Structure formats: structure tokens, C-alpha cells
Short mmCIF file of C-alpha atoms in Angstrom, two decimals:
data_model
loop_
_atom_site.label_atom_id
_atom_site.label_comp_id
_atom_site.label_asym_id
_atom_site.label_seq_id
_atom_site.Cartn_x
_atom_site.Cartn_y
_atom_site.Cartn_z
CA UNK A 1 296.75 169.35 140.27
CA UNK A 2 296.07 168.60 143.92
CA UNK A 3 294.15 171.85 144.31
CA UNK A 4 292.05 171.08 141.22
CA UNK A 5 291.15 167.68 142.67
CA UNK A 6 290.25 169.25 146.03
CA UNK A 7 288.03 171.81 144.30
CA UNK A 8 286.20 169.03 142.44
CA UNK A 9 285.75 167.12 145.71
CA UNK A 10 284.41 170.27 147.34
CA UNK A 11 281.89 170.82 144.54
CA UNK A 12 280.60 167.23 144.68
CA UNK A 13 280.37 167.40 148.47
CA UNK A 14 278.47 170.70 148.35
CA UNK A 15 275.85 169.37 145.96
CA UNK A 16 275.47 166.06 147.82
CA UNK A 17 274.90 167.95 151.07
CA UNK A 18 271.84 169.51 149.44
CA UNK A 19 270.04 166.16 149.58
CA UNK A 20 270.42 165.94 153.37
CA UNK A 21 267.85 168.60 154.30
CA UNK A 22 265.33 167.19 151.83
CA UNK A 23 265.67 163.64 153.15
CA UNK A 24 265.52 164.85 156.77
CA UNK A 25 262.33 166.78 156.05
CA UNK A 26 260.81 163.62 154.54
CA UNK A 27 261.70 161.63 157.68
CA UNK A 28 258.66 162.70 159.66
CA UNK A 29 258.22 161.10 163.06
CA UNK A 30 261.92 160.26 163.49
CA UNK A 31 263.81 162.40 166.03
CA UNK A 32 267.06 164.20 165.24
CA UNK A 33 269.24 161.97 167.43
CA UNK A 34 268.03 158.77 165.77
CA UNK A 35 268.56 160.23 162.31
CA UNK A 36 272.09 161.39 163.21
CA UNK A 37 273.13 158.06 164.75
CA UNK A 38 271.68 155.92 161.96
CA UNK A 39 273.16 158.01 159.12
CA UNK A 40 276.59 157.85 160.76
CA UNK A 41 276.42 154.08 161.33
CA UNK A 42 275.39 153.51 157.71
CA UNK A 43 278.16 155.79 156.47
CA UNK A 44 280.71 153.97 158.65
CA UNK A 45 279.64 150.57 157.31
CA UNK A 46 279.80 151.83 153.72
CA UNK A 47 283.35 153.11 154.17
CA UNK A 48 284.42 149.90 155.94
CA UNK A 49 283.21 147.90 152.92
CA UNK A 50 285.18 150.21 150.60
CA UNK A 51 288.29 149.80 152.76
CA UNK A 52 287.91 146.02 152.70
CA UNK A 53 287.63 146.05 148.91
CA UNK A 54 290.76 148.18 148.74
CA UNK A 55 292.43 145.87 151.31
CA UNK A 56 293.38 149.02 153.19
CA UNK A 57 292.54 148.71 156.88
CA UNK A 58 296.03 149.42 158.18
CA UNK A 59 295.33 153.00 159.25
CA UNK A 60 291.79 152.43 160.47
CA UNK A 61 292.53 152.80 164.17
CA UNK A 62 295.39 155.26 164.09
CA UNK A 63 295.10 158.63 165.87
CA UNK A 64 292.11 157.35 167.91
CA UNK A 65 292.65 159.61 170.94
CA UNK A 66 293.27 162.64 168.77
CA UNK A 67 290.13 161.97 166.74
CA UNK A 68 287.78 162.09 169.74
CA UNK A 69 287.21 165.88 169.57
CA UNK A 70 286.80 165.66 165.78
CA UNK A 71 284.09 163.00 166.09
CA UNK A 72 282.40 164.85 168.93
CA UNK A 73 282.12 168.12 167.00
CA UNK A 74 280.87 166.32 163.87
CA UNK A 75 278.24 164.40 165.84
CA UNK A 76 276.90 167.52 167.54
CA UNK A 77 277.04 169.46 164.26
CA UNK A 78 274.77 166.88 162.62
CA UNK A 79 272.34 166.75 165.56
CA UNK A 80 271.88 170.53 165.58
CA UNK A 81 271.58 170.67 161.79
CA UNK A 82 268.88 167.99 161.74
CA UNK A 83 267.01 169.83 164.50
CA UNK A 84 267.18 173.06 162.51
CA UNK A 85 265.74 171.40 159.39
CA UNK A 86 262.82 170.15 161.47
CA UNK A 87 262.26 173.50 163.22
CA UNK A 88 262.68 175.98 160.36
CA UNK A 89 262.54 176.06 156.56
CA UNK A 90 264.91 174.08 154.35
CA UNK A 91 266.27 177.36 152.99
CA UNK A 92 266.90 178.86 156.42
CA UNK A 93 268.57 175.73 157.76
CA UNK A 94 270.87 175.21 154.79
CA UNK A 95 271.80 178.87 154.45
CA UNK A 96 272.49 179.55 158.12
CA UNK A 97 274.51 176.37 158.63
CA UNK A 98 276.71 177.66 155.83
CA UNK A 99 277.77 180.73 157.75
CA UNK A 100 280.60 178.35 158.67
CA UNK A 101 283.06 179.99 156.20
CA UNK A 102 283.05 183.20 158.25
CA UNK A 103 283.34 181.33 161.55
CA UNK A 104 285.97 178.98 160.11
CA UNK A 105 288.09 181.86 158.86
CA UNK A 106 287.84 183.73 162.17
CA UNK A 107 288.70 180.64 164.21
CA UNK A 108 291.44 179.61 161.79
CA UNK A 109 293.11 183.01 161.83
CA UNK A 110 292.73 183.66 165.57
CA UNK A 111 293.41 180.19 167.02
CA UNK A 112 295.21 178.15 164.35
CA UNK A 113 297.33 180.97 162.85
CA UNK A 114 296.04 180.38 159.30
CA UNK A 115 296.87 183.29 157.01
CA UNK A 116 294.05 184.91 155.06
CA UNK A 117 294.56 187.53 152.37
CA UNK A 118 292.26 190.47 151.67
CA UNK A 119 290.97 188.57 148.62
CA UNK A 120 290.12 185.57 150.81
CA UNK A 121 288.18 187.78 153.19
CA UNK A 122 286.30 189.50 150.36
CA UNK A 123 285.31 186.21 148.70
CA UNK A 124 284.04 184.69 151.92
CA UNK A 125 282.12 187.88 152.76
CA UNK A 126 280.67 187.85 149.25
CA UNK A 127 279.47 184.26 149.67
CA UNK A 128 278.12 185.00 153.12
CA UNK A 129 276.25 188.08 151.87
CA UNK A 130 274.63 185.97 149.17
CA UNK A 131 273.62 183.39 151.77
CA UNK A 132 271.99 186.10 153.88
CA UNK A 133 270.08 187.39 150.87
CA UNK A 134 268.72 183.89 150.29
CA UNK A 135 267.57 183.64 153.90
CA UNK A 136 266.27 187.21 154.29
CA UNK A 137 262.61 186.61 153.33
CA UNK A 138 262.27 183.78 155.85
CA UNK A 139 264.30 185.24 158.70
CA UNK A 140 261.55 187.74 159.52
CA UNK A 141 258.96 185.00 160.16
CA UNK A 142 258.06 184.34 163.78
CA UNK A 143 258.29 180.83 165.21
CA UNK A 144 261.46 179.91 163.35
CA UNK A 145 264.02 181.54 165.61
CA UNK A 146 264.83 178.31 167.46
CA UNK A 147 265.56 176.51 164.21
CA UNK A 148 267.65 179.45 162.99
CA UNK A 149 269.67 179.41 166.22
CA UNK A 150 270.19 175.64 165.93
CA UNK A 151 271.54 176.14 162.39
CA UNK A 152 273.99 178.81 163.58
CA UNK A 153 275.19 176.55 166.44
CA UNK A 154 275.63 173.78 163.87
CA UNK A 155 277.72 176.15 161.75
CA UNK A 156 279.94 177.00 164.72
CA UNK A 157 280.50 173.30 165.46
CA UNK A 158 281.29 172.69 161.79
CA UNK A 159 283.84 175.49 161.73
CA UNK A 160 285.69 173.99 164.70
CA UNK A 161 285.50 170.55 163.06
CA UNK A 162 287.04 171.91 159.85
CA UNK A 163 289.90 173.65 161.62
CA UNK A 164 290.71 170.57 163.69
CA UNK A 165 290.42 168.35 160.63
CA UNK A 166 292.96 170.21 158.49
CA UNK A 167 296.01 168.72 160.22
CA UNK A 168 294.56 165.19 160.25
CA UNK A 169 293.83 165.25 156.52
CA UNK A 170 297.54 165.65 155.81
CA UNK A 171 298.38 162.48 157.77
CA UNK A 172 296.19 159.76 156.32
CA UNK A 173 293.75 158.59 153.67
CA UNK A 174 290.31 160.26 154.06
CA UNK A 175 288.32 157.01 153.92
CA UNK A 176 290.45 155.33 156.60
CA UNK A 177 290.23 158.50 158.67
CA UNK A 178 286.49 159.07 158.37
CA UNK A 179 285.52 155.57 159.59
CA UNK A 180 286.60 156.17 163.22
CA UNK A 181 285.41 159.79 163.01
CA UNK A 182 281.91 158.66 161.97
CA UNK A 183 281.87 156.01 164.72
CA UNK A 184 282.93 158.57 167.33
CA UNK A 185 280.32 161.01 166.00
CA UNK A 186 277.59 158.35 166.28
CA UNK A 187 278.69 157.63 169.85
CA UNK A 188 278.56 161.36 170.66
CA UNK A 189 275.04 161.68 169.23
CA UNK A 190 273.97 158.63 171.26
CA UNK A 191 275.31 160.17 174.46
CA UNK A 192 273.55 163.46 173.65
CA UNK A 193 270.28 161.55 173.15
CA UNK A 194 270.71 159.83 176.52
CA UNK A 195 271.49 163.11 178.30
CA UNK A 196 268.36 164.74 176.85
CA UNK A 197 266.16 161.75 177.63
CA UNK A 198 265.49 161.02 173.96
CA UNK A 199 265.09 157.40 172.86
CA UNK A 200 266.76 156.13 169.69
CA UNK A 201 263.97 154.47 167.76
CA UNK A 202 263.68 153.93 164.01
CA UNK A 203 260.27 152.91 162.58
CA UNK A 204 260.68 149.67 160.61
CA UNK A 205 258.99 150.91 157.45
CA UNK A 206 260.41 150.42 153.96
CA UNK A 207 260.10 154.13 153.12
CA UNK A 208 261.83 155.22 156.33
CA UNK A 209 264.63 152.67 155.98
CA UNK A 210 265.20 153.66 152.33
CA UNK A 211 265.45 157.34 153.28
CA UNK A 212 267.88 156.62 156.13
CA UNK A 213 270.04 154.54 153.79
CA UNK A 214 270.08 157.38 151.24
CA UNK A 215 270.96 159.87 153.98
CA UNK A 216 273.79 157.68 155.24
CA UNK A 217 275.26 157.08 151.79
CA UNK A 218 274.86 160.28 149.74
CA UNK A 219 275.46 163.33 151.97
CA UNK A 220 277.28 161.45 154.75
CA UNK A 221 279.52 158.69 153.35
CA UNK A 222 280.12 160.43 150.01
CA UNK A 223 279.59 164.09 150.91
CA UNK A 224 281.46 164.29 154.23
CA UNK A 225 284.34 162.09 153.04
CA UNK A 226 284.93 164.24 149.94
CA UNK A 227 284.38 167.38 152.03
CA UNK A 228 287.09 166.27 154.45
CA UNK A 229 289.36 165.08 151.64
CA UNK A 230 289.21 168.51 149.99
CA UNK A 231 291.05 169.94 153.01
CA UNK A 232 294.26 168.50 151.54
CA UNK A 233 294.34 171.07 148.74
CA UNK A 234 292.15 173.84 150.18
CA UNK A 235 292.30 175.92 153.32
CA UNK A 236 289.58 175.19 155.87
CA UNK A 237 287.49 178.27 155.11
CA UNK A 238 287.76 177.64 151.34
CA UNK A 239 286.35 174.14 151.90
CA UNK A 240 283.52 175.62 153.97
CA UNK A 241 282.80 178.09 151.16
CA UNK A 242 282.39 175.19 148.71
CA UNK A 243 279.63 173.83 150.97
CA UNK A 244 277.59 176.94 150.13
CA UNK A 245 276.43 174.94 147.11
CA UNK A 246 274.21 173.08 149.60
CA UNK A 247 271.50 175.76 149.99
CA UNK A 248 271.38 176.21 146.22
CA UNK A 249 270.72 172.55 145.43
CA UNK A 250 268.46 172.06 148.47
CA UNK A 251 266.35 175.11 147.58
CA UNK A 252 265.89 173.92 143.99
CA UNK A 253 264.75 170.47 145.15
CA UNK A 254 262.47 172.05 147.78
CA UNK A 255 260.65 173.99 145.03
CA UNK A 256 259.46 170.77 143.42
CA UNK A 257 258.87 168.68 146.55
CA UNK A 258 257.56 171.21 149.06
CA UNK A 259 256.45 174.12 146.89
CA UNK A 260 258.99 176.50 148.46
CA UNK A 261 259.20 179.09 145.66
CA UNK A 262 262.25 181.34 146.16
CA UNK A 263 261.83 185.10 146.17
CA UNK A 264 263.80 187.59 144.08
CA UNK A 265 266.04 188.08 147.12
CA UNK A 266 266.77 184.35 147.09
CA UNK A 267 267.54 184.30 143.37
CA UNK A 268 269.89 187.28 143.69
CA UNK A 269 271.56 185.74 146.74
CA UNK A 270 272.01 182.44 144.93
CA UNK A 271 273.75 184.19 142.04
CA UNK A 272 276.06 186.04 144.44
CA UNK A 273 276.88 182.88 146.37
CA UNK A 274 277.61 180.83 143.26
CA UNK A 275 279.80 183.64 141.94
CA UNK A 276 281.85 183.59 145.14
CA UNK A 277 282.21 179.80 145.00
CA UNK A 278 283.30 180.02 141.35
CA UNK A 279 285.91 182.68 142.14
CA UNK A 280 287.25 180.58 145.01
CA UNK A 281 287.64 177.66 142.61
CA UNK A 282 289.62 179.82 140.14
CA UNK A 283 292.15 181.05 142.70
CA UNK A 284 295.62 179.49 142.44
CA UNK A 285 294.63 176.97 139.76
#
């Protein structure tokens, strides 16, 4: 039952992540650091309100020292992902950031002694192959290599975040846990902005504020909380595989908003990726 719930949480998180790249692309004129900090602050406030309604603030500040690396990796992951969306196509950014299942599995097996069966390896490779097929038509374009590299760095940071997060998820409620993690992540992004000489400035326009609110609530407060919560019933690389739903939903939305028509390679890759995600969801039900 717990695994079924975690799979559902992973699916919802994966689809909600798809809105992030679209909203980021619409936020023209706002730098990556500002977007990262604001979305994390909004997400933190939303979860605090939920905790207050539940009258459950008892665990809010537990494990603070241990959560510092978790917040740091999440903050940097978001900064690099936002940069990649601005520097390359929506499809490239969302596909390459989801190479995290491979990196998560490698890190989990080599550093955290997580056991992976041959079937696990094959399913993750299947999903990763589909993701590469989606990205293939765009990867050959010049001028997008920086954005592609930023997406891969973001994937590496996410894989470390997932492996570190597995043990914390078993200790406490995900909402209570994610509040300090989001705050630490926002602090990390603020420090990164200062170190790079980037000012945090949000244009006070209704459209911009509405988009930032949507970004903070849908893919961040809802998506990342459910994503983290799914670690309770799934292994870290299985959770990362669920997030491969992100490039599917983002690419579909991008067709209508930005006219990014997917190629046959992309359609075939999408089918392969979704098949892998479906097979992961069926395992050990």
C-alpha cells in the first residue's frame, strides 16, 4: 500500500514538474537566481500555512544541521535548471535534467550501498534511452551547449539530493521536513547570486507576480514535496525515474505555447520513456 501511494506521489510530482520549464520560459527579464529564491520562499510559506492548519509545527526545526547539505544541493539544482531553460530549449532542459536516474543509481550503489537488480538497471537505461531520443534532434544545434551542460549539472545535483534525502524521509513528515529544506535552498541560491554579482530583483508586474506564485506553488510546494515524500516507498533512482514524466508534459505544453513541434525521434523517445515509467510503477505492487 505504501509503495502504491509513493508511486502516485511520484506521478503527480513528475507531471507538476512539467509546468516549471514553461513558467520559467514565460518569465522573461527575470534572472535565474531571483526566480529560484522567490519560488522557494513562496513554497516555504505555502507549506508553513498547511502546517499551521494541521497544527503540526513540532518537527519544523528538527535535523537542522543535517539538512544544510540537502538544502544546498536543492538550491543549486534549481538555479542550474532555471539557467538551462533560459539557455536551451524546453525539451533539452527537461530531458537532460532527467538523466538523474542514471546518476542517482550510480551514486546510490557506489556511495550509499543501495542494491540494484539487473531489472532496475534495465528499466533506468530504458527510460534514459528514451530521454536521449527526445533530445537528439536538438542536441546537434550549436549555441545550446551551455544550457545542455547546465541541465546535466542540475541532474547531478539532483541525484545527490535524492540520495541524501532518502534517510531523512524515513524520519519525519515530508511537509515539516521540506519547510527548512526550502528555506536553506533559498539561502543557498541567495549566496550564489551574491558570489556571482547578480542582484535579486523581481519586477512588480501582475503577470510576473502571478507566474512566480504559480511556480512556487505547483512544481515547488506540491511537486517537490510529493517527489520527496515518494522516497518513503521507492528507492531514490525509482523516484528519479518517475520525474521523467516532466519532459513529456513540458514538451506537450511547449507545442501549444511556443510552437515546438516534436520530431519522430521525440515521439518514439516519449513512448519509450513512458513505458519505462509504467514498468517501474508495476514492480513490487
